[in-house]
Coordinates of N, CA and C in Angstrom, one line a residue:
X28 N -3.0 95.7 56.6 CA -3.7 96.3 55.5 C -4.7 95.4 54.9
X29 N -5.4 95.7 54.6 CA -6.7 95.2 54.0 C -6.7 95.4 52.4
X30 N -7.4 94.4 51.7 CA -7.5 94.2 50.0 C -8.8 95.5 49.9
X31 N -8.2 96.3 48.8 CA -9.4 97.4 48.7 C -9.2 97.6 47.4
X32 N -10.6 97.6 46.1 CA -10.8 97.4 45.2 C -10.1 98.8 44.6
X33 N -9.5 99.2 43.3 CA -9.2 100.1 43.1 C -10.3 100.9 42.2
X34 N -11.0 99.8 41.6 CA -12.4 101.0 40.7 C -13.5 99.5 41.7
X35 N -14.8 100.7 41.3 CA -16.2 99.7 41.6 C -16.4 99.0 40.5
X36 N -16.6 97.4 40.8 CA -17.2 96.7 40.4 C -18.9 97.0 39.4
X37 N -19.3 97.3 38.4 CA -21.0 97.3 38.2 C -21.3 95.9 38.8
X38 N -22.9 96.2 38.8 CA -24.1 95.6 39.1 C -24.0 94.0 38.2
X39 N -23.7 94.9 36.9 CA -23.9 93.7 35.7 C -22.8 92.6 35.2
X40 N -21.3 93.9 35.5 CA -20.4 92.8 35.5 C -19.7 91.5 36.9
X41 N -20.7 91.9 38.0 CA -20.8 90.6 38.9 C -21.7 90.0 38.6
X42 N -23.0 90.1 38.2 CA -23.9 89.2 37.8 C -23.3 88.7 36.0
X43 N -22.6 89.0 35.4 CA -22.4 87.7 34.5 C -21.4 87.4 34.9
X44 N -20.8 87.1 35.9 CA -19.2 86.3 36.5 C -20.5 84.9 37.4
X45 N -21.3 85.7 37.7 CA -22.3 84.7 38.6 C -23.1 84.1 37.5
X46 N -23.3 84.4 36.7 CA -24.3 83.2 35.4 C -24.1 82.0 35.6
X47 N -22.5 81.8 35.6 CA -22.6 80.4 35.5 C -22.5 79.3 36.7
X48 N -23.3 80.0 37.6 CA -23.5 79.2 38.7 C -24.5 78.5 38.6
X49 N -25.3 77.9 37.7 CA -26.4 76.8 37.7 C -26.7 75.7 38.2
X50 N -27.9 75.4 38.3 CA -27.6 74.0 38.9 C -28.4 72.9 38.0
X51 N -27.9 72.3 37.6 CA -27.8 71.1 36.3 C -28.8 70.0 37.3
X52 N -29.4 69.3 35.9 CA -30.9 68.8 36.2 C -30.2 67.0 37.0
X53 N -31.2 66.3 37.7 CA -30.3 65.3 38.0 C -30.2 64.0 37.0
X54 N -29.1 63.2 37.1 CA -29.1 62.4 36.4 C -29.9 61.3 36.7
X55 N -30.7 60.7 36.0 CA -31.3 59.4 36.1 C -30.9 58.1 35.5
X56 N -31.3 57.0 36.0 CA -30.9 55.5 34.9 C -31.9 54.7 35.6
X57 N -32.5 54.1 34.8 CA -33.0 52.9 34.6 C -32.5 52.0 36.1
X58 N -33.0 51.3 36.9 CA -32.7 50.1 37.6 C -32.3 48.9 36.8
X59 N -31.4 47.9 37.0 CA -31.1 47.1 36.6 C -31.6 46.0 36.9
X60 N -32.7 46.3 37.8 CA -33.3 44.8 38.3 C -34.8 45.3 37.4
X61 N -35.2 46.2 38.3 CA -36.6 46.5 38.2 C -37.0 47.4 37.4
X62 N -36.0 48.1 36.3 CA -36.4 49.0 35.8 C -36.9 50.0 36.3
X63 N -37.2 50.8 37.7 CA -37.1 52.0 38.3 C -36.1 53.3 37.8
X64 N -36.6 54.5 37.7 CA -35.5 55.2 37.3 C -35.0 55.8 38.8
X65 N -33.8 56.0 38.8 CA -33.0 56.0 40.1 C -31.6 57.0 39.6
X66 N -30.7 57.2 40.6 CA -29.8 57.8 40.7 C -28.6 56.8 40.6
X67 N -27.7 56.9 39.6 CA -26.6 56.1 39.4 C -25.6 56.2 41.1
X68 N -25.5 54.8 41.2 CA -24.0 54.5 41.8 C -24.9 54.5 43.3
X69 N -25.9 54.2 43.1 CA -26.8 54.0 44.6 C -27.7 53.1 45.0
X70 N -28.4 52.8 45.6 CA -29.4 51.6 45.9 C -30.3 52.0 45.5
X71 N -31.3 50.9 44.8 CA -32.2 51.7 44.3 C -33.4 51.3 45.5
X72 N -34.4 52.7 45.4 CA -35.7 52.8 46.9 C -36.5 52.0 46.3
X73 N -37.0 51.6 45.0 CA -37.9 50.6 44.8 C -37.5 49.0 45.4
X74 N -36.8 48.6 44.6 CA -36.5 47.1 45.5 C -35.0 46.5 46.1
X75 N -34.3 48.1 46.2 CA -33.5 47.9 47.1 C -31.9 47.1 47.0
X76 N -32.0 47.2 45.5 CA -30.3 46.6 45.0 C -29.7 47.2 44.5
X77 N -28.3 46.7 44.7 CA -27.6 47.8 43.6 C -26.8 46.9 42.8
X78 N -27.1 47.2 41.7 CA -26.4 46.1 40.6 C -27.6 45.1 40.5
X79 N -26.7 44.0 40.9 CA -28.0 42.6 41.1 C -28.1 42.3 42.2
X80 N -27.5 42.6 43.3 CA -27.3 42.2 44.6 C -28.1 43.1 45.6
X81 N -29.0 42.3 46.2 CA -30.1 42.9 47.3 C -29.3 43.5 48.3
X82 N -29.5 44.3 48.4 CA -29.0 45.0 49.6 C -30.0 45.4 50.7
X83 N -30.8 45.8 50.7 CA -32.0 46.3 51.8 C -33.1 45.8 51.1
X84 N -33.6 45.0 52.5 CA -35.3 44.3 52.0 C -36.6 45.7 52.2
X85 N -37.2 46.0 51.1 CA -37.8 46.8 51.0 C -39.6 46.1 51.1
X86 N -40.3 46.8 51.9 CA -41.4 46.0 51.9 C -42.4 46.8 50.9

């Protein structure tokens, strides 16, 4: 047997069950070396450290 709805769902009350599916803006911070704004908890693409520690030589 198969799941079969007992009344229909509207239009409107699946679209406000779906509202809160958003997508939230990204976070940014500051670089710690170079002051670039960047994505926490990653290397940053301007000069390539994370934290203080060089990780990839960026030319």
């Amino acid at each position: 047997m198969s799941i079969c709805p007992k009344n229909k769902i509207s239009k409107a009350r699946r679209d406000k069950r779906r509202a809160n599916w958003k997508m939230s803006a990204v976070n940014l911070v500051p670089c710690s070396k170079c002051g670039e704004l960047m994505m926490p908890h990653r290397v940053c693409k301007n000069c390539g450290s994370y934290g203080q520690k060089e990780i990839i030589t960026v030319k």
